[in-house]
PDB file of C-alpha atoms in Angstrom:
ATOM      1  CA  MET A   1      61.154   7.010 -62.908  1.00  0.00           C
ATOM      2  CA  SER A   2      61.961   6.797 -59.280  1.00  0.00           C
ATOM      3  CA  ALA A   3      65.542   7.348 -58.302  1.00  0.00           C
ATOM      4  CA  THR A   4      65.398   4.194 -56.099  1.00  0.00           C
ATOM      5  CA  LEU A   5      64.704   1.920 -59.035  1.00  0.00           C
ATOM      6  CA  GLY A   6      67.510  -0.573 -59.436  1.00  0.00           C
ATOM      7  CA  SER A   7      69.393   0.631 -56.361  1.00  0.00           C
ATOM      8  CA  VAL A   8      71.479  -1.901 -54.424  1.00  0.00           C
ATOM      9  CA  PRO A   9      70.007  -2.851 -50.965  1.00  0.00           C
ATOM     10  CA  GLU A  10      71.921  -1.576 -47.934  1.00  0.00           C
ATOM     11  CA  GLU A  11      74.096  -4.235 -46.224  1.00  0.00           C
ATOM     12  CA  ALA A  12      73.902  -4.829 -42.488  1.00  0.00           C
ATOM     13  CA  PRO A  13      76.633  -3.079 -40.548  1.00  0.00           C
ATOM     14  CA  GLN A  14      79.717  -5.271 -40.217  1.00  0.00           C
ATOM     15  CA  GLY A  15      80.141  -4.477 -36.531  1.00  0.00           C
ATOM     16  CA  GLU A  16      76.951  -6.264 -35.412  1.00  0.00           C
ATOM     17  CA  GLY A  17      78.250  -9.713 -36.380  1.00  0.00           C
ATOM     18  CA  ASP A  18      81.519  -9.191 -34.471  1.00  0.00           C
ATOM     19  CA  ASP A  19      79.647  -8.016 -31.367  1.00  0.00           C
ATOM     20  CA  GLY A  20      77.492 -11.158 -31.410  1.00  0.00           C
ATOM     21  CA  LYS A  21      80.545 -13.387 -31.593  1.00  0.00           C
ATOM     22  CA  ARG A  22      82.176 -11.539 -28.733  1.00  0.00           C
ATOM     23  CA  SER A  23      78.995 -11.850 -26.646  1.00  0.00           C
ATOM     24  CA  ARG A  24      78.803 -15.573 -27.265  1.00  0.00           C
ATOM     25  CA  ALA A  25      82.495 -15.944 -26.387  1.00  0.00           C
ATOM     26  CA  LYS A  26      81.924 -14.112 -23.109  1.00  0.00           C
ATOM     27  CA  ILE A  27      78.998 -16.366 -22.257  1.00  0.00           C
ATOM     28  CA  VAL A  28      81.012 -19.507 -23.037  1.00  0.00           C
ATOM     29  CA  LYS A  29      83.904 -18.211 -20.943  1.00  0.00           C
ATOM     30  CA  ARG A  30      81.614 -17.482 -18.020  1.00  0.00           C
ATOM     31  CA  VAL A  31      80.071 -20.954 -18.269  1.00  0.00           C
ATOM     32  CA  TRP A  32      83.509 -22.598 -18.276  1.00  0.00           C
ATOM     33  CA  LEU A  33      84.665 -20.458 -15.357  1.00  0.00           C
ATOM     34  CA  SER A  34      81.563 -21.495 -13.395  1.00  0.00           C
ATOM     35  CA  VAL A  35      82.175 -25.135 -14.240  1.00  0.00           C
ATOM     36  CA  MET A  36      85.818 -24.839 -13.164  1.00  0.00           C
ATOM     37  CA  VAL A  37      84.859 -23.111  -9.906  1.00  0.00           C
ATOM     38  CA  PHE A  38      82.330 -25.826  -9.085  1.00  0.00           C
ATOM     39  CA  ALA A  39      84.831 -28.533 -10.052  1.00  0.00           C
ATOM     40  CA  ILE A  40      87.570 -27.029  -7.888  1.00  0.00           C
ATOM     41  CA  ALA A  41      85.126 -26.594  -5.016  1.00  0.00           C
ATOM     42  CA  GLY A  42      84.083 -30.235  -5.409  1.00  0.00           C
ATOM     43  CA  VAL A  43      87.722 -31.371  -5.359  1.00  0.00           C
ATOM     44  CA  VAL A  44      88.431 -29.282  -2.252  1.00  0.00           C
ATOM     45  CA  VAL A  45      85.347 -30.567  -0.432  1.00  0.00           C
ATOM     46  CA  GLY A  46      86.189 -34.133  -1.447  1.00  0.00           C
ATOM     47  CA  ALA A  47      89.773 -33.719  -0.214  1.00  0.00           C
ATOM     48  CA  VAL A  48      88.562 -32.327   3.117  1.00  0.00           C
ATOM     49  CA  VAL A  49      86.136 -35.223   3.538  1.00  0.00           C
ATOM     50  CA  LEU A  50      88.855 -37.733   2.614  1.00  0.00           C
ATOM     51  CA  ILE A  51      91.297 -36.186   5.081  1.00  0.00           C
ATOM     52  CA  GLY A  52      88.577 -36.281   7.723  1.00  0.00           C
ATOM     53  CA  TRP A  53      88.048 -39.989   7.077  1.00  0.00           C
ATOM     54  CA  MET A  54      91.794 -40.564   7.335  1.00  0.00           C
ATOM     55  CA  VAL A  55      92.159 -38.603  10.576  1.00  0.00           C
ATOM     56  CA  ASP A  56      89.140 -40.281  12.162  1.00  0.00           C
ATOM     57  CA  GLU A  57      90.169 -43.679  10.752  1.00  0.00           C
ATOM     58  CA  THR A  58      86.611 -44.107   9.527  1.00  0.00           C
ATOM     59  CA  HIS A  59      85.685 -47.728   8.850  1.00  0.00           C
ATOM     60  CA  PHE A  60      83.915 -48.726   5.639  1.00  0.00           C
ATOM     61  CA  ASP A  61      82.426 -52.195   5.943  1.00  0.00           C
ATOM     62  CA  ARG A  62      83.598 -54.939   3.599  1.00  0.00           C
ATOM     63  CA  ALA A  63      81.519 -58.046   4.267  1.00  0.00           C
ATOM     64  CA  SER A  64      82.929 -61.510   3.598  1.00  0.00           C
ATOM     65  CA  ARG A  65      81.093 -64.829   3.562  1.00  0.00           C
ATOM     66  CA  GLU A  66      84.290 -66.588   4.620  1.00  0.00           C
ATOM     67  CA  PHE A  67      84.657 -64.287   7.647  1.00  0.00           C
ATOM     68  CA  ASP A  68      80.992 -64.810   8.525  1.00  0.00           C
ATOM     69  CA  ALA A  69      81.559 -68.569   8.404  1.00  0.00           C
ATOM     70  CA  PHE A  70      84.608 -68.219  10.661  1.00  0.00           C
ATOM     71  CA  GLU A  71      82.501 -66.270  13.178  1.00  0.00           C
ATOM     72  CA  ALA A  72      79.822 -68.977  13.135  1.00  0.00           C
ATOM     73  CA  GLN A  73      82.465 -71.654  13.731  1.00  0.00           C
ATOM     74  CA  LEU A  74      83.777 -69.843  16.819  1.00  0.00           C
ATOM     75  CA  GLU A  75      80.281 -69.228  18.187  1.00  0.00           C
ATOM     76  CA  ASN A  76      79.665 -72.982  18.188  1.00  0.00           C
ATOM     77  CA  LEU A  77      82.754 -73.783  20.255  1.00  0.00           C
ATOM     78  CA  PRO A  78      82.082 -74.932  23.840  1.00  0.00           C
ATOM     79  CA  GLY A  79      82.818 -72.269  26.432  1.00  0.00           C
ATOM     80  CA  VAL A  80      82.486 -69.361  23.987  1.00  0.00           C
ATOM     81  CA  ASP A  81      79.924 -66.853  25.278  1.00  0.00           C
ATOM     82  CA  GLY A  82      80.108 -64.184  22.626  1.00  0.00           C
ATOM     83  CA  VAL A  83      81.733 -63.312  19.315  1.00  0.00           C
ATOM     84  CA  ASP A  84      81.922 -59.906  17.702  1.00  0.00           C
ATOM     85  CA  LYS A  85      83.640 -59.103  14.442  1.00  0.00           C
ATOM     86  CA  GLU A  86      84.298 -56.337  11.952  1.00  0.00           C
ATOM     87  CA  ARG A  87      85.880 -56.280   8.498  1.00  0.00           C
ATOM     88  CA  TRP A  88      86.597 -52.898   6.975  1.00  0.00           C
ATOM     89  CA  VAL A  89      88.743 -50.720   4.737  1.00  0.00           C
ATOM     90  CA  GLU A  90      89.971 -47.184   5.328  1.00  0.00           C
ATOM     91  CA  ALA A  91      90.736 -44.085   3.297  1.00  0.00           C
ATOM     92  CA  PRO A  92      92.585 -43.249   1.137  1.00  0.00           C
ATOM     93  CA  THR A  93      93.197 -46.609  -0.570  1.00  0.00           C
ATOM     94  CA  PHE A  94      89.960 -48.419   0.414  1.00  0.00           C
ATOM     95  CA  SER A  95      91.851 -51.683  -0.100  1.00  0.00           C
ATOM     96  CA  SER A  96      93.490 -54.431   1.997  1.00  0.00           C
ATOM     97  CA  PRO A  97      90.586 -55.088   4.404  1.00  0.00           C
ATOM     98  CA  THR A  98      91.248 -55.309   8.132  1.00  0.00           C
ATOM     99  CA  SER A  99      89.607 -58.237   9.920  1.00  0.00           C
ATOM    100  CA  TRP A 100      89.003 -57.924  13.676  1.00  0.00           C
ATOM    101  CA  MET A 101      87.608 -60.679  15.887  1.00  0.00           C
ATOM    102  CA  SER A 102      86.580 -60.307  19.542  1.00  0.00           C
ATOM    103  CA  VAL A 103      85.704 -63.398  21.592  1.00  0.00           C
ATOM    104  CA  THR A 104      84.574 -63.866  25.199  1.00  0.00           C
ATOM    105  CA  VAL A 105      85.507 -67.310  26.484  1.00  0.00           C
ATOM    106  CA  ASP A 106      85.799 -69.329  29.687  1.00  0.00           C
ATOM    107  CA  GLU A 107      89.341 -70.164  30.757  1.00  0.00           C
ATOM    108  CA  ALA A 108      88.840 -73.913  30.236  1.00  0.00           C
ATOM    109  CA  ALA A 109      87.820 -73.258  26.615  1.00  0.00           C
ATOM    110  CA  LEU A 110      90.765 -70.983  25.758  1.00  0.00           C
ATOM    111  CA  PRO A 111      92.986 -73.777  24.325  1.00  0.00           C
ATOM    112  CA  GLY A 112      90.162 -74.919  22.006  1.00  0.00           C
ATOM    113  CA  LEU A 113      89.588 -71.370  20.810  1.00  0.00           C
ATOM    114  CA  LEU A 114      93.272 -70.888  20.027  1.00  0.00           C
ATOM    115  CA  GLU A 115      93.363 -74.227  18.193  1.00  0.00           C
ATOM    116  CA  ALA A 116      90.419 -73.125  16.033  1.00  0.00           C
ATOM    117  CA  ALA A 117      92.141 -69.816  15.316  1.00  0.00           C
ATOM    118  CA  CYS A 118      95.329 -71.599  14.262  1.00  0.00           C
ATOM    119  CA  SER A 119      93.541 -74.042  11.958  1.00  0.00           C
ATOM    120  CA  THR A 120      91.164 -71.669  10.181  1.00  0.00           C
ATOM    121  CA  ASP A 121      91.054 -71.489   6.387  1.00  0.00           C
ATOM    122  CA  TYR A 122      90.179 -67.799   6.469  1.00  0.00           C
ATOM    123  CA  ALA A 123      92.826 -66.241   4.232  1.00  0.00           C
ATOM    124  CA  ASP A 124      93.123 -62.647   5.537  1.00  0.00           C
ATOM    125  CA  PRO A 125      95.125 -61.469   8.558  1.00  0.00           C
ATOM    126  CA  VAL A 126      93.043 -61.266  11.752  1.00  0.00           C
ATOM    127  CA  THR A 127      93.493 -58.936  14.711  1.00  0.00           C
ATOM    128  CA  TRP A 128      92.345 -60.681  17.900  1.00  0.00           C
ATOM    129  CA  ALA A 129      90.789 -59.448  21.148  1.00  0.00           C
ATOM    130  CA  ILE A 130      90.103 -62.344  23.518  1.00  0.00           C
ATOM    131  CA  HIS A 131      88.428 -61.809  26.886  1.00  0.00           C
ATOM    132  CA  VAL A 132      88.929 -64.724  29.271  1.00  0.00           C
ATOM    133  CA  ARG A 133      86.832 -65.294  32.394  1.00  0.00           C
ATOM    134  CA  THR A 134      88.503 -67.420  35.049  1.00  0.00           C
ATOM    135  CA  PRO A 135      87.030 -69.630  37.788  1.00  0.00           C
ATOM    136  CA  ALA A 136      88.246 -67.268  40.535  1.00  0.00           C
ATOM    137  CA  GLY A 137      86.498 -64.283  38.969  1.00  0.00           C
ATOM    138  CA  ALA A 138      89.425 -62.690  37.174  1.00  0.00           C
ATOM    139  CA  GLU A 139      89.024 -61.311  33.676  1.00  0.00           C
ATOM    140  CA  VAL A 140      92.046 -61.343  31.397  1.00  0.00           C
ATOM    141  CA  SER A 141      92.103 -59.441  28.100  1.00  0.00           C
ATOM    142  CA  LEU A 142      94.452 -60.695  25.389  1.00  0.00           C
ATOM    143  CA  HIS A 143      95.197 -58.653  22.280  1.00  0.00           C
ATOM    144  CA  THR A 144      97.310 -59.331  19.202  1.00  0.00           C
ATOM    145  CA  ALA A 145      98.597 -57.635  16.106  1.00  0.00           C
ATOM    146  CA  PRO A 146      97.266 -59.051  12.794  1.00  0.00           C
ATOM    147  CA  THR A 147      98.167 -62.652  12.050  1.00  0.00           C
ATOM    148  CA  SER A 148     100.192 -63.530   8.934  1.00  0.00           C
ATOM    149  CA  PRO A 149      98.332 -66.340   7.137  1.00  0.00           C
ATOM    150  CA  ASN A 150     100.404 -65.918   3.975  1.00  0.00           C
ATOM    151  CA  ARG A 151     103.585 -67.044   5.703  1.00  0.00           C
ATOM    152  CA  SER A 152     104.656 -70.609   5.098  1.00  0.00           C
ATOM    153  CA  ASP A 153     105.128 -71.735   8.724  1.00  0.00           C
ATOM    154  CA  ASP A 154     102.316 -73.548  10.503  1.00  0.00           C
ATOM    155  CA  ALA A 155     102.053 -70.987  13.326  1.00  0.00           C
ATOM    156  CA  ALA A 156     101.406 -68.070  10.964  1.00  0.00           C
ATOM    157  CA  ARG A 157      97.637 -68.133  11.514  1.00  0.00           C
ATOM    158  CA  CYS A 158      97.900 -68.402  15.299  1.00  0.00           C
ATOM    159  CA  PRO A 159      97.289 -65.347  17.494  1.00  0.00           C
ATOM    160  CA  ASP A 160     100.728 -64.229  18.686  1.00  0.00           C
ATOM    161  CA  PHE A 161     100.572 -62.568  22.097  1.00  0.00           C
ATOM    162  CA  GLY A 162     104.313 -62.664  22.690  1.00  0.00           C
ATOM    163  CA  PHE A 163     103.869 -64.982  25.681  1.00  0.00           C
ATOM    164  CA  ASP A 164     102.206 -68.253  26.703  1.00  0.00           C
ATOM    165  CA  ALA A 165      98.624 -67.037  27.069  1.00  0.00           C
ATOM    166  CA  VAL A 166      97.120 -70.259  28.462  1.00  0.00           C
ATOM    167  CA  ARG A 167      99.630 -70.686  31.281  1.00  0.00           C
ATOM    168  CA  LEU A 168      99.669 -66.980  32.127  1.00  0.00           C
ATOM    169  CA  VAL A 169      95.875 -66.758  32.412  1.00  0.00           C
ATOM    170  CA  ASP A 170      95.944 -69.713  34.792  1.00  0.00           C
ATOM    171  CA  GLU A 171      98.621 -68.034  36.929  1.00  0.00           C
ATOM    172  CA  LEU A 172      96.786 -64.702  37.014  1.00  0.00           C
ATOM    173  CA  ASP A 173      93.669 -66.514  38.162  1.00  0.00           C
ATOM    174  CA  ARG A 174      95.697 -68.016  41.011  1.00  0.00           C
ATOM    175  CA  VAL A 175      97.551 -64.924  42.235  1.00  0.00           C
ATOM    176  CA  ALA A 176      95.038 -62.152  41.473  1.00  0.00           C
ATOM    177  CA  PRO A 177      91.484 -63.515  41.700  1.00  0.00           C
ATOM    178  CA  GLY A 178      88.749 -61.047  40.910  1.00  0.00           C
ATOM    179  CA  LEU A 179      90.959 -58.560  39.056  1.00  0.00           C
ATOM    180  CA  ASP A 180      90.444 -57.331  35.500  1.00  0.00           C
ATOM    181  CA  MET A 181      93.862 -57.469  33.825  1.00  0.00           C
ATOM    182  CA  GLN A 182      95.518 -57.056  30.475  1.00  0.00           C
ATOM    183  CA  PRO A 183      98.966 -58.612  30.018  1.00  0.00           C
ATOM    184  CA  ALA A 184     100.871 -57.319  27.018  1.00  0.00           C
ATOM    185  CA  ILE A 185     104.247 -56.847  25.395  1.00  0.00           C
ATOM    186  CA  TRP A 186     104.602 -53.083  25.104  1.00  0.00           C
ATOM    187  CA  ASP A 187     106.213 -51.268  22.180  1.00  0.00           C
ATOM    188  CA  ASN A 188     109.499 -51.108  24.072  1.00  0.00           C
ATOM    189  CA  GLY A 189     109.507 -54.912  24.247  1.00  0.00           C
ATOM    190  CA  ARG A 190     108.762 -54.984  27.965  1.00  0.00           C
ATOM    191  CA  PHE A 191     106.257 -57.359  29.529  1.00  0.00           C
ATOM    192  CA  ALA A 192     103.503 -55.585  31.462  1.00  0.00           C
ATOM    193  CA  VAL A 193     100.412 -56.456  33.450  1.00  0.00           C
ATOM    194  CA  VAL A 194      97.860 -53.657  33.466  1.00  0.00           C
ATOM    195  CA  ALA A 195      94.989 -53.685  35.946  1.00  0.00           C
ATOM    196  CA  ILE A 196      91.887 -52.259  34.273  1.00  0.00           C
ATOM    197  CA  GLU A 197      89.575 -50.450  36.664  1.00  0.00           C
ATOM    198  CA  ASP A 198      86.374 -48.797  35.435  1.00  0.00           C
ATOM    199  CA  ALA A 199      86.102 -46.906  38.707  1.00  0.00           C
ATOM    200  CA  PRO A 200      89.637 -46.422  40.096  1.00  0.00           C
ATOM    201  CA  SER A 201      89.897 -47.698  43.627  1.00  0.00           C
ATOM    202  CA  THR A 202      91.494 -45.772  46.452  1.00  0.00           C
ATOM    203  CA  GLY A 203      94.815 -47.490  46.781  1.00  0.00           C
ATOM    204  CA  PHE A 204      96.830 -50.317  45.297  1.00  0.00           C
ATOM    205  CA  ALA A 205      97.014 -52.901  48.093  1.00  0.00           C
ATOM    206  CA  HIS A 206      94.926 -55.292  45.964  1.00  0.00           C
ATOM    207  CA  LEU A 207      97.706 -55.226  43.326  1.00  0.00           C
ATOM    208  CA  LEU A 208     100.540 -56.253  45.656  1.00  0.00           C
ATOM    209  CA  PRO A 209     100.085 -59.981  44.826  1.00  0.00           C
ATOM    210  CA  LEU A 210     101.165 -59.173  41.257  1.00  0.00           C
ATOM    211  CA  ILE A 211     104.434 -57.834  42.640  1.00  0.00           C
ATOM    212  CA  GLU A 212     104.822 -60.664  45.134  1.00  0.00           C
ATOM    213  CA  HIS A 213     104.448 -63.237  42.353  1.00  0.00           C
ATOM    214  CA  ALA A 214     106.376 -61.401  39.630  1.00  0.00           C
ATOM    215  CA  ASP A 215     108.762 -64.326  39.153  1.00  0.00           C
ATOM    216  CA  ASP A 216     105.833 -66.751  38.843  1.00  0.00           C
ATOM    217  CA  LEU A 217     104.131 -64.541  36.253  1.00  0.00           C
ATOM    218  CA  LEU A 218     107.267 -64.309  34.116  1.00  0.00           C
ATOM    219  CA  ALA A 219     107.756 -68.082  34.313  1.00  0.00           C
ATOM    220  CA  ALA A 220     104.133 -68.762  33.370  1.00  0.00           C
ATOM    221  CA  ALA A 221     104.414 -66.368  30.442  1.00  0.00           C
ATOM    222  CA  GLY A 222     107.441 -68.301  29.203  1.00  0.00           C
ATOM    223  CA  LEU A 223     109.711 -65.283  29.648  1.00  0.00           C
ATOM    224  CA  ASP A 224     113.167 -65.097  31.179  1.00  0.00           C
ATOM    225  CA  ALA A 225     113.357 -64.383  34.911  1.00  0.00           C
ATOM    226  CA  THR A 226     115.851 -61.576  34.232  1.00  0.00           C
ATOM    227  CA  GLU A 227     113.343 -59.525  32.235  1.00  0.00           C
ATOM    228  CA  LEU A 228     111.731 -56.379  33.569  1.00  0.00           C
ATOM    229  CA  LEU A 229     108.072 -56.442  34.512  1.00  0.00           C
ATOM    230  CA  ASP A 230     105.798 -53.411  34.569  1.00  0.00           C
ATOM    231  CA  VAL A 231     102.776 -53.410  36.864  1.00  0.00           C
ATOM    232  CA  ASN A 232     100.419 -50.613  35.969  1.00  0.00           C
ATOM    233  CA  SER A 233      97.019 -49.274  36.998  1.00  0.00           C
ATOM    234  CA  ALA A 234      95.308 -45.961  37.628  1.00  0.00           C
ATOM    235  CA  ASN A 235      96.996 -45.747  41.057  1.00  0.00           C
ATOM    236  CA  LEU A 236     100.233 -47.669  40.553  1.00  0.00           C
ATOM    237  CA  ALA A 237     103.088 -47.680  38.062  1.00  0.00           C
ATOM    238  CA  VAL A 238     106.266 -49.606  38.861  1.00  0.00           C
ATOM    239  CA  THR A 239     109.010 -51.252  36.871  1.00  0.00           C
ATOM    240  CA  LEU A 240     110.252 -54.366  38.659  1.00  0.00           C
ATOM    241  CA  ARG A 241     113.893 -55.275  38.160  1.00  0.00           C
ATOM    242  CA  PRO A 242     115.007 -58.837  38.960  1.00  0.00           C
ATOM    243  CA  ASP A 243     116.990 -57.801  42.047  1.00  0.00           C
ATOM    244  CA  GLU A 244     114.385 -55.357  43.386  1.00  0.00           C
ATOM    245  CA  ARG A 245     111.123 -57.284  43.421  1.00  0.00           C
ATOM    246  CA  LEU A 246     111.189 -58.262  47.085  1.00  0.00           C
ATOM    247  CA  GLY A 247     112.422 -54.812  48.068  1.00  0.00           C
ATOM    248  CA  TYR A 248     109.665 -53.128  46.114  1.00  0.00           C
ATOM    249  CA  LEU A 249     107.069 -55.415  47.689  1.00  0.00           C
ATOM    250  CA  ALA A 250     108.330 -54.429  51.154  1.00  0.00           C
ATOM    251  CA  LEU A 251     108.352 -50.709  50.322  1.00  0.00           C
ATOM    252  CA  LEU A 252     104.898 -50.602  48.776  1.00  0.00           C
ATOM    253  CA  SER A 253     103.425 -52.713  51.571  1.00  0.00           C
ATOM    254  CA  GLU A 254     104.797 -50.229  54.105  1.00  0.00           C
ATOM    255  CA  LEU A 255     103.615 -47.194  52.152  1.00  0.00           C
ATOM    256  CA  THR A 256     100.048 -48.387  51.822  1.00  0.00           C
ATOM    257  CA  ALA A 257      99.641 -50.009  55.247  1.00  0.00           C
ATOM    258  CA  GLU A 258     101.517 -47.532  57.462  1.00  0.00           C
ATOM    259  CA  HIS A 259     101.542 -44.233  55.573  1.00  0.00           C
ATOM    260  CA  HIS A 260      98.190 -44.384  53.764  1.00  0.00           C
ATOM    261  CA  VAL A 261      99.670 -43.896  50.288  1.00  0.00           C
ATOM    262  CA  SER A 262      96.826 -44.226  47.779  1.00  0.00           C
ATOM    263  CA  SER A 263      98.807 -43.686  44.557  1.00  0.00           C
ATOM    264  CA  TYR A 264     102.421 -44.379  43.612  1.00  0.00           C
ATOM    265  CA  TRP A 265     103.931 -43.779  40.179  1.00  0.00           C
ATOM    266  CA  ALA A 266     107.543 -44.508  39.320  1.00  0.00           C
ATOM    267  CA  GLY A 267     107.469 -46.170  35.943  1.00  0.00           C
ATOM    268  CA  ASP A 268     109.909 -46.635  33.076  1.00  0.00           C
ATOM    269  CA  GLY A 269     113.525 -46.209  34.142  1.00  0.00           C
ATOM    270  CA  GLY A 270     112.583 -46.184  37.821  1.00  0.00           C
ATOM    271  CA  GLY A 271     110.864 -42.801  37.884  1.00  0.00           C
ATOM    272  CA  ALA A 272     107.930 -40.995  36.330  1.00  0.00           C
ATOM    273  CA  PRO A 273     109.359 -38.177  34.152  1.00  0.00           C
ATOM    274  CA  VAL A 274     108.045 -34.703  34.979  1.00  0.00           C
ATOM    275  CA  ASP A 275     109.486 -31.825  32.934  1.00  0.00           C
ATOM    276  CA  GLY A 276     112.161 -34.201  31.690  1.00  0.00           C
ATOM    277  CA  VAL A 277     113.231 -35.272  35.193  1.00  0.00           C
ATOM    278  CA  ASP A 278     112.569 -38.714  36.665  1.00  0.00           C
ATOM    279  CA  ARG A 279     110.516 -38.429  39.830  1.00  0.00           C
ATOM    280  CA  VAL A 280     108.486 -40.543  42.179  1.00  0.00           C
ATOM    281  CA  GLN A 281     104.935 -39.189  42.345  1.00  0.00           C
ATOM    282  CA  ILE A 282     102.756 -39.973  45.329  1.00  0.00           C
ATOM    283  CA  VAL A 283      99.301 -39.210  46.699  1.00  0.00           C
ATOM    284  CA  ALA A 284      99.216 -39.387  50.508  1.00  0.00           C
ATOM    285  CA  PRO A 285      98.123 -37.376  53.567  1.00  0.00           C
ATOM    286  CA  ASP A 286     100.292 -34.306  54.237  1.00  0.00           C
ATOM    287  CA  GLN A 287     101.332 -35.467  57.712  1.00  0.00           C
ATOM    288  CA  GLN A 288     102.863 -38.617  56.201  1.00  0.00           C
ATOM    289  CA  HIS A 289     105.118 -36.922  53.636  1.00  0.00           C
ATOM    290  CA  ALA A 290     108.324 -36.831  55.697  1.00  0.00           C
ATOM    291  CA  MET A 291     108.022 -40.477  56.774  1.00  0.00           C
ATOM    292  CA  ILE A 292     107.277 -41.526  53.174  1.00  0.00           C
ATOM    293  CA  GLN A 293     110.418 -39.813  51.927  1.00  0.00           C
ATOM    294  CA  ASN A 294     112.464 -41.498  54.643  1.00  0.00           C
ATOM    295  CA  ALA A 295     111.031 -44.911  53.680  1.00  0.00           C
ATOM    296  CA  ILE A 296     111.937 -44.387  50.024  1.00  0.00           C
ATOM    297  CA  ARG A 297     115.430 -43.078  50.819  1.00  0.00           C
ATOM    298  CA  SER A 298     116.196 -46.084  53.017  1.00  0.00           C
ATOM    299  CA  SER A 299     114.785 -48.654  50.565  1.00  0.00           C
ATOM    300  CA  ARG A 300     118.026 -48.981  48.547  1.00  0.00           C
ATOM    301  CA  LEU A 301     115.927 -49.340  45.412  1.00  0.00           C
ATOM    302  CA  SER A 302     116.731 -47.594  42.134  1.00  0.00           C
ATOM    303  CA  VAL A 303     114.183 -44.906  43.087  1.00  0.00           C
ATOM    304  CA  ALA A 304     115.836 -44.151  46.438  1.00  0.00           C
ATOM    305  CA  ASP A 305     117.686 -41.064  45.215  1.00  0.00           C
ATOM    306  CA  LEU A 306     114.972 -39.674  42.967  1.00  0.00           C
ATOM    307  CA  PRO A 307     113.070 -36.515  43.932  1.00  0.00           C
ATOM    308  CA  VAL A 308     109.628 -37.209  45.363  1.00  0.00           C
ATOM    309  CA  ARG A 309     106.641 -35.144  44.242  1.00  0.00           C
ATOM    310  CA  PHE A 310     103.494 -35.215  46.346  1.00  0.00           C
ATOM    311  CA  LEU A 311     100.230 -34.626  44.505  1.00  0.00           C
ATOM    312  CA  GLU A 312      97.005 -33.345  45.971  1.00  0.00           C
ATOM    313  CA  GLN A 313      94.531 -35.942  47.144  1.00  0.00           C
TER     314      GLN A 313
END
């Protein structure tokens, strides 16, 4: 009889089962690590994209039938030549939509436009940009912060420019025909009239009527005569104090007519800060520099004692 008869079959080695489990565990671990790496990479990429949207203030459209209806209402007003609008949200919240409305209108139609803006049923705050064309060829740009329609007072929906827009536009048309201007209340609370020039002119003589009629502009705007007024453009920056307006008009008239000054900057506080020091900065022919300094020194204005810096033409 064979010796193998009735023998017990050999069992598989115990180590093979343990190796298989370890191999499967390694595979699972690698899969999870890959998933985690891809997930982390996705989070990082998403964060970078989100930060990019925030930095660029990327707009994501949020259409509204009510806002569309408001646009259509304004387009049908007499004297309105164009309406543009946008309603959007921004990262990271993608909530609280911003509503922006831009309207081009004839001066005679400005009161009707403002009345429509004040009486609208549109519930969200609106940021306004109104471009007014006047009979004498001036263009006046009016801009506001968002309205507050949720307030209880009747004026909450009205565009708030910080001044009487209707009267001021009429006065600007009278004293500065043909100019493109933007009156505004700056962040420091000061009233300013900025001349907008697509191609900066050589000189500022055309802006002298704004200085000559500074008192009239403040009165038309409904502001106190004692307030400061900034007149600003690519070639001119002056801060007009109540007791210096006539003196500044005389000085600037002399500088441009007799000494060929094409640019003059002496803004906030009387001077234009350079390296922390207030200065008057001027562009003028070299041969006129000494006479220009003498004119400024003898003007008795607040800039009379400031250093003068001449820039290259």
